[in-house]
Coordinates of N, CA and C in Angstrom, one line a residue:
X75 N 147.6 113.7 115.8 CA 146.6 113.1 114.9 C 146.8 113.7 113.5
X76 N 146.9 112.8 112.6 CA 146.7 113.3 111.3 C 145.7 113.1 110.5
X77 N 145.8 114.1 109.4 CA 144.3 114.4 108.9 C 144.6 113.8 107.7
X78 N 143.2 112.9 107.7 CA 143.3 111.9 106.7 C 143.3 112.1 104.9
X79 N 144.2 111.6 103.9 CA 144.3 111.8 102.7 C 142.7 111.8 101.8
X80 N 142.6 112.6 101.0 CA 141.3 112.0 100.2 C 141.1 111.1 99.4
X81 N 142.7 110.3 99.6 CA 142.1 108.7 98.7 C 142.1 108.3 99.9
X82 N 142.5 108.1 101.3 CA 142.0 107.1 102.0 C 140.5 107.3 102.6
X83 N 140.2 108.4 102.2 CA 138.5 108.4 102.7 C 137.6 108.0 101.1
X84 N 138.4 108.0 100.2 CA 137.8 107.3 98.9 C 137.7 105.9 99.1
X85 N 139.3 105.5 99.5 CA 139.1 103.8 99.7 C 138.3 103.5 100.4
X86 N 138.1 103.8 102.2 CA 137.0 103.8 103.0 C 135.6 103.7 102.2
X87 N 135.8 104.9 101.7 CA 133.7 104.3 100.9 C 133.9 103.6 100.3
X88 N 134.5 103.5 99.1 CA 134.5 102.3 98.6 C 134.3 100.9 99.3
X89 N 135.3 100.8 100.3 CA 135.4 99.7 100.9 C 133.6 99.4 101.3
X90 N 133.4 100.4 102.4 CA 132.0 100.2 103.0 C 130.6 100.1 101.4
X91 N 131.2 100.4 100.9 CA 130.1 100.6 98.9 C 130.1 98.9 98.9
X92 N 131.1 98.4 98.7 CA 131.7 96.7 98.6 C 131.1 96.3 99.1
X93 N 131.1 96.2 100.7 CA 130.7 95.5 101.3 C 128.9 95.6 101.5
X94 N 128.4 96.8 101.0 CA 126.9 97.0 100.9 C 126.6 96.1 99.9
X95 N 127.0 96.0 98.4 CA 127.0 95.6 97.4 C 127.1 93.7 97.9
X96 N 128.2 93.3 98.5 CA 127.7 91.7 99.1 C 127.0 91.2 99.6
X97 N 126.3 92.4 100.5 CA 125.2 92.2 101.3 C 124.1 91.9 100.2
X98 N 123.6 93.1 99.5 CA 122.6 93.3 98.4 C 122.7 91.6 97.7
X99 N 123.8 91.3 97.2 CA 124.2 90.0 96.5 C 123.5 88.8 97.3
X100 N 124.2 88.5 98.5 CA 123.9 87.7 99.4 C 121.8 87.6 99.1
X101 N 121.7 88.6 99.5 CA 119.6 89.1 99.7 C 119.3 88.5 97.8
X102 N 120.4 88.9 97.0 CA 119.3 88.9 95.8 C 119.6 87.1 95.8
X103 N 120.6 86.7 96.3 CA 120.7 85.1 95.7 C 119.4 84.2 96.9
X104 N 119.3 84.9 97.6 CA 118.0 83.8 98.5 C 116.8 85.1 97.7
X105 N 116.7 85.4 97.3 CA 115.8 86.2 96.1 C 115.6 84.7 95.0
X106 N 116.4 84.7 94.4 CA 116.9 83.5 93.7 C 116.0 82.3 93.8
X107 N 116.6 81.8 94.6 CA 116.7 80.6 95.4 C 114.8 80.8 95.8
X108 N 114.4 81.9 96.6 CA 112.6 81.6 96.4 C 112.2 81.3 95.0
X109 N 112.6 82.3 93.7 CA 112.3 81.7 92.5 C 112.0 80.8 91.9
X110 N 113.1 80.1 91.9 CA 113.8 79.0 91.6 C 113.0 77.7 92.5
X111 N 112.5 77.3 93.5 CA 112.4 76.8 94.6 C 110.6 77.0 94.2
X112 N 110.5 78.1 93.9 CA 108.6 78.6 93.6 C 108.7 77.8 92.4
X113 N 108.9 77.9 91.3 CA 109.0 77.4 89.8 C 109.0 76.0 90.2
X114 N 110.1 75.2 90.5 CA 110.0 73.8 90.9 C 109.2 73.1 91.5
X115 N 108.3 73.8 92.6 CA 107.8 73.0 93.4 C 106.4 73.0 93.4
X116 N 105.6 74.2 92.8 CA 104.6 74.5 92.4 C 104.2 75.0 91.1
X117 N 102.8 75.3 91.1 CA 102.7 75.3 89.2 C 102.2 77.3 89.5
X118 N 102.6 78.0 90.3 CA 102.8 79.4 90.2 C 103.5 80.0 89.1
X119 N 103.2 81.3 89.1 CA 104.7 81.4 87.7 C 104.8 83.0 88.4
X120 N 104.7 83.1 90.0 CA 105.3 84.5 90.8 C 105.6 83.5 91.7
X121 N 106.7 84.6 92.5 CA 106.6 84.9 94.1 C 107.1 86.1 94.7
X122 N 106.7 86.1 95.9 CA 106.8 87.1 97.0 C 108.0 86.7 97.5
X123 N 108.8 87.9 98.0 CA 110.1 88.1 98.5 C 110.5 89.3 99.4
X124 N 110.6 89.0 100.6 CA 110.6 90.0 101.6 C 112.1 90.3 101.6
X125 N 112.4 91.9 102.0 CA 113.7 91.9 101.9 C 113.4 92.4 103.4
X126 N 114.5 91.7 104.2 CA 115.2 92.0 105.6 C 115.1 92.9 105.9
X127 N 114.7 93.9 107.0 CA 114.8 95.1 107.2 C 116.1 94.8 108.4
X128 N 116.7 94.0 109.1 CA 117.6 94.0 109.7 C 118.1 92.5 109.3
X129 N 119.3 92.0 109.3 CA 119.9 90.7 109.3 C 121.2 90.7 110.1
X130 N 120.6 89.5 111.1 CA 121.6 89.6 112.6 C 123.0 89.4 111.9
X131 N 124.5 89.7 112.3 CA 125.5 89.3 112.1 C 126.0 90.3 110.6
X132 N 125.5 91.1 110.1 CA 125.7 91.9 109.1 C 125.4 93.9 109.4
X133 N 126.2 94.2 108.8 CA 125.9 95.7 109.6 C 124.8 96.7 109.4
X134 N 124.0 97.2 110.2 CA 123.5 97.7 109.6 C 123.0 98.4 107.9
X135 N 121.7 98.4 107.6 CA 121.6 99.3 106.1 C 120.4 99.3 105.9
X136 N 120.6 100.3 104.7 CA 119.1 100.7 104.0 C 118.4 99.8 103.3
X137 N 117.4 99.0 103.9 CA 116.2 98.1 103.4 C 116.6 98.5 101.8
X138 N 115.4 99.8 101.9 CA 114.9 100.8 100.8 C 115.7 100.9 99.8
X139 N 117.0 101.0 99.9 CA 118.0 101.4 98.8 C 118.0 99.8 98.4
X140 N 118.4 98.8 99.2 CA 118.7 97.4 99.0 C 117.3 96.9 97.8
X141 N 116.4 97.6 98.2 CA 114.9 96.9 97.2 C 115.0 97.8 96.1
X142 N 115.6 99.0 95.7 CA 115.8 99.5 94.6 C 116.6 99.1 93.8
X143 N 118.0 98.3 94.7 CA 119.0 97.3 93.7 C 118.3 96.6 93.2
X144 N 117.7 95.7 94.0 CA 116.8 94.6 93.4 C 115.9 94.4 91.9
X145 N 114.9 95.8 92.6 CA 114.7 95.6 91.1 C 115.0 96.3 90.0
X146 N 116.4 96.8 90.2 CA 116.9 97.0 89.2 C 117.3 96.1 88.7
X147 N 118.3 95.0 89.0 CA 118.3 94.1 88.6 C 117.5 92.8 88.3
X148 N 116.5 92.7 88.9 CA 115.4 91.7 88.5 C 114.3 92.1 87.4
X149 N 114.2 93.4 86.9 CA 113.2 93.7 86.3 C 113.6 93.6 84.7
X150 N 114.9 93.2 84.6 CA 115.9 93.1 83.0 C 115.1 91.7 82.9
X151 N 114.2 90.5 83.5 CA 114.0 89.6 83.1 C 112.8 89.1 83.7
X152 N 112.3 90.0 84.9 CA 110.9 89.4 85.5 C 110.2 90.9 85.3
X153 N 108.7 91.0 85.6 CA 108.1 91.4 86.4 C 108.2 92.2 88.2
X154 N 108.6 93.4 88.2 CA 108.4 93.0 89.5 C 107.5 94.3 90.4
X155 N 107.0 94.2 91.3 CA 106.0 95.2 91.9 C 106.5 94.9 93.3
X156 N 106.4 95.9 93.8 CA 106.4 96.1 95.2 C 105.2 96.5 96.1
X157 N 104.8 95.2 96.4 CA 103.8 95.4 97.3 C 103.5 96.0 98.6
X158 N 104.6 96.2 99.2 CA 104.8 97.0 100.6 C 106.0 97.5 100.9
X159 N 106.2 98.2 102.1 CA 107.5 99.2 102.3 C 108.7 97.3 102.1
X160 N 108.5 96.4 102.1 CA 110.3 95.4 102.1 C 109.1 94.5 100.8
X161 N 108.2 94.5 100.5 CA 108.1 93.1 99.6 C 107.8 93.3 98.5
X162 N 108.5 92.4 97.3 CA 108.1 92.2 96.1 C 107.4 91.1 95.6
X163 N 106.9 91.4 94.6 CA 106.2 90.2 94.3 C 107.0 90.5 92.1
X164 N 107.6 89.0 91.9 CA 108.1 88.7 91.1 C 107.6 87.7 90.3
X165 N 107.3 87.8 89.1 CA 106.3 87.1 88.1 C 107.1 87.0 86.9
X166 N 106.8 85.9 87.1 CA 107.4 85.1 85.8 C 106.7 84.4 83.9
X167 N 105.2 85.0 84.2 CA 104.3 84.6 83.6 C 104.1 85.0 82.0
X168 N 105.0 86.0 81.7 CA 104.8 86.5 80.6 C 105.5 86.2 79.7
X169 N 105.0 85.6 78.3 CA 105.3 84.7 77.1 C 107.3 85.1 76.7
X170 N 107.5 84.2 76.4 CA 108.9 84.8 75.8 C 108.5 84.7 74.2
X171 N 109.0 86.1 73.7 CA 108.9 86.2 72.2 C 110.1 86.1 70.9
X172 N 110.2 85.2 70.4 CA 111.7 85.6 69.8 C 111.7 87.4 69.1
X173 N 113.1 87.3 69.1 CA 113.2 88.8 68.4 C 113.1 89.2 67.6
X174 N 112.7 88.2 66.0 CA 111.5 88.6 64.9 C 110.4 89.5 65.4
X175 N 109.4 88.6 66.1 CA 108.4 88.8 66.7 C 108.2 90.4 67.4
X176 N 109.0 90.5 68.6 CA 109.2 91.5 69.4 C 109.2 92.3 69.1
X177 N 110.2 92.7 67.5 CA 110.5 93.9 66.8 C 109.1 94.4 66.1
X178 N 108.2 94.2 65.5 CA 107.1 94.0 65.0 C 106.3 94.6 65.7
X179 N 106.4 93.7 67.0 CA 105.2 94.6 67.9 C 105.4 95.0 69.0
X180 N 106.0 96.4 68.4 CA 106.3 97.6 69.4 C 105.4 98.2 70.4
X181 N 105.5 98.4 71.6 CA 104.4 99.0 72.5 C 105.1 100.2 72.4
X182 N 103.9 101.2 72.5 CA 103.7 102.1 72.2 C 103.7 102.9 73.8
X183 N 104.2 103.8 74.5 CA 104.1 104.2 75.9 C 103.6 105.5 75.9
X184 N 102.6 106.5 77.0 CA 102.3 107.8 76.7 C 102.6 108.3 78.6
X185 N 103.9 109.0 78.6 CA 104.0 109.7 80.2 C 103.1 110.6 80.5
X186 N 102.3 110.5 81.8 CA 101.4 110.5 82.0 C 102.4 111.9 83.4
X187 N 102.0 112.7 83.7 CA 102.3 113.8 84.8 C 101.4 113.2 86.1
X188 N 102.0 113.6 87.1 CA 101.5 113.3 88.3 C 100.0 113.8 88.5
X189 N 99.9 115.1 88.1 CA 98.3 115.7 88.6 C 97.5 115.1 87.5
X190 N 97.7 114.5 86.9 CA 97.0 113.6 85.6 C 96.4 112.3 86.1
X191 N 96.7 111.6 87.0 CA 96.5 110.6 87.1 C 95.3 110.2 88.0
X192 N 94.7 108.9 88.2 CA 93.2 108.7 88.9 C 94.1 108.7 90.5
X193 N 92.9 108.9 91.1 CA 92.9 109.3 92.7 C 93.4 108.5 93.5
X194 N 93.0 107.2 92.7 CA 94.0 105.4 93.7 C 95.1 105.8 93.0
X195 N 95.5 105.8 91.9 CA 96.8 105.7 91.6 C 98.0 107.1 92.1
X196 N 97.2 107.9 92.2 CA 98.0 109.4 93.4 C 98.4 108.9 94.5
X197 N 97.5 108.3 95.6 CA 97.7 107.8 96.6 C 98.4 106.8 96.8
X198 N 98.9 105.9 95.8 CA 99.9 105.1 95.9 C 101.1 105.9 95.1
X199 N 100.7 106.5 94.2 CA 102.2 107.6 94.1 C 103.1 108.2 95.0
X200 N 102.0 108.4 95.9 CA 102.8 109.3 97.2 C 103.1 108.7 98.2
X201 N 102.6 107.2 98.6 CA 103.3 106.2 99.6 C 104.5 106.4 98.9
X202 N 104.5 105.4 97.6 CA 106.0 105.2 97.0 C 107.0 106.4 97.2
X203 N 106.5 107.8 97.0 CA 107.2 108.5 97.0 C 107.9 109.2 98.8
X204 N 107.2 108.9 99.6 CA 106.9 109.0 101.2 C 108.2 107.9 101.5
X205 N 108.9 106.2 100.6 CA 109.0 105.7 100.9 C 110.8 105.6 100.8
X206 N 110.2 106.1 99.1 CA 111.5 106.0 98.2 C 111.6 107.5 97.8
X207 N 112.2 108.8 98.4 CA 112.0 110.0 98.6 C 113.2 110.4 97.7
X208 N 114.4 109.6 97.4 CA 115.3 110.6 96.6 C 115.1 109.6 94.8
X209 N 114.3 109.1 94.7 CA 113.6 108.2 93.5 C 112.5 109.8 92.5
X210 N 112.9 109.3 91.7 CA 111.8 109.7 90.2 C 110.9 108.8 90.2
X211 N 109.5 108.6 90.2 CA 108.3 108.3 89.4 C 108.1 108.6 88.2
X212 N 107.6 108.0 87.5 CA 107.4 107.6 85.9 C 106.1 107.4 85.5
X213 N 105.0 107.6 85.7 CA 103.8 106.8 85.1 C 103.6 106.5 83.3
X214 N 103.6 105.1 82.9 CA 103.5 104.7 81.5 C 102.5 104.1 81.2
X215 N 101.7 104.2 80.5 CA 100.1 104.0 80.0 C 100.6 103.1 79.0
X216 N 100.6 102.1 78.7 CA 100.8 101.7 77.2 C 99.6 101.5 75.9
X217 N 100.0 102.3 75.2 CA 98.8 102.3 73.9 C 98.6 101.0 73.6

């Protein structure tokens, strides 16, 4: 038996990184597709989007990490909240401003520390945190 090189255990992750990364793609385009399908067909300006906790015929993975791609990538142009350990809720409701405008009126943000905060909003800090365990919390107040 030979002992394997450290680029072929580089390519290996990589490889399996890829193929996580298709999967994520695959989930964010029927992400999409509710959107898109919500917008058209009703006069809503959200929707709700469940991410898979298993999907038959693909290999196993982490829900959790899959819903932190997400809204990383969805939050550059929606709204998005996570309502439970797989679902988001994505909103589309808020004015577009040209970039005159925008620059003008700057929001103002004040970080807020954990033991600072009201007793509902702890309690949901610490699910999220229970949920999403190697994540930073942020709390932002806006002036």
């Amino acid at each position: 038996m030979s002992i394997p090189s450290i680029r072929e255990l580089q390519r290996e992750r990589d490889s399996i990184k890829e193929k996580y990364e298709n999967l994520y793609k695959d989930i964010m385009k029927n992400c999409v597709d509710v959107i898109k399908a919500t917008n058209s067909m009703t006069n809503r300006t959200y929707a709700s989007f469940s991410v898979p906790k298993v999907i038959i015929g693909y290999p196993k993975y982490n829900y959790k990490e899959c819903l932190l791609w997400l809204i990383e990538k969805l939050k550059s142009e929606y709204n998005v909240d996570l309502v439970n350990e797989n679902k988001l809720l994505i909103d589309w409701s808020c004015e577009i401003q040209d970039e005159s405008q925008s620059s003008k009126q700057k929001k103002h943000y004040t970080k807020v520390k954990m033991e600072n905060l009201p007793k509902d909003v702890m309690k949901e800090a610490k699910k999220l945190k229970k949920n999403f365990p190697r994540t930073e919390i942020e709390y932002l107040y806006i002036d």
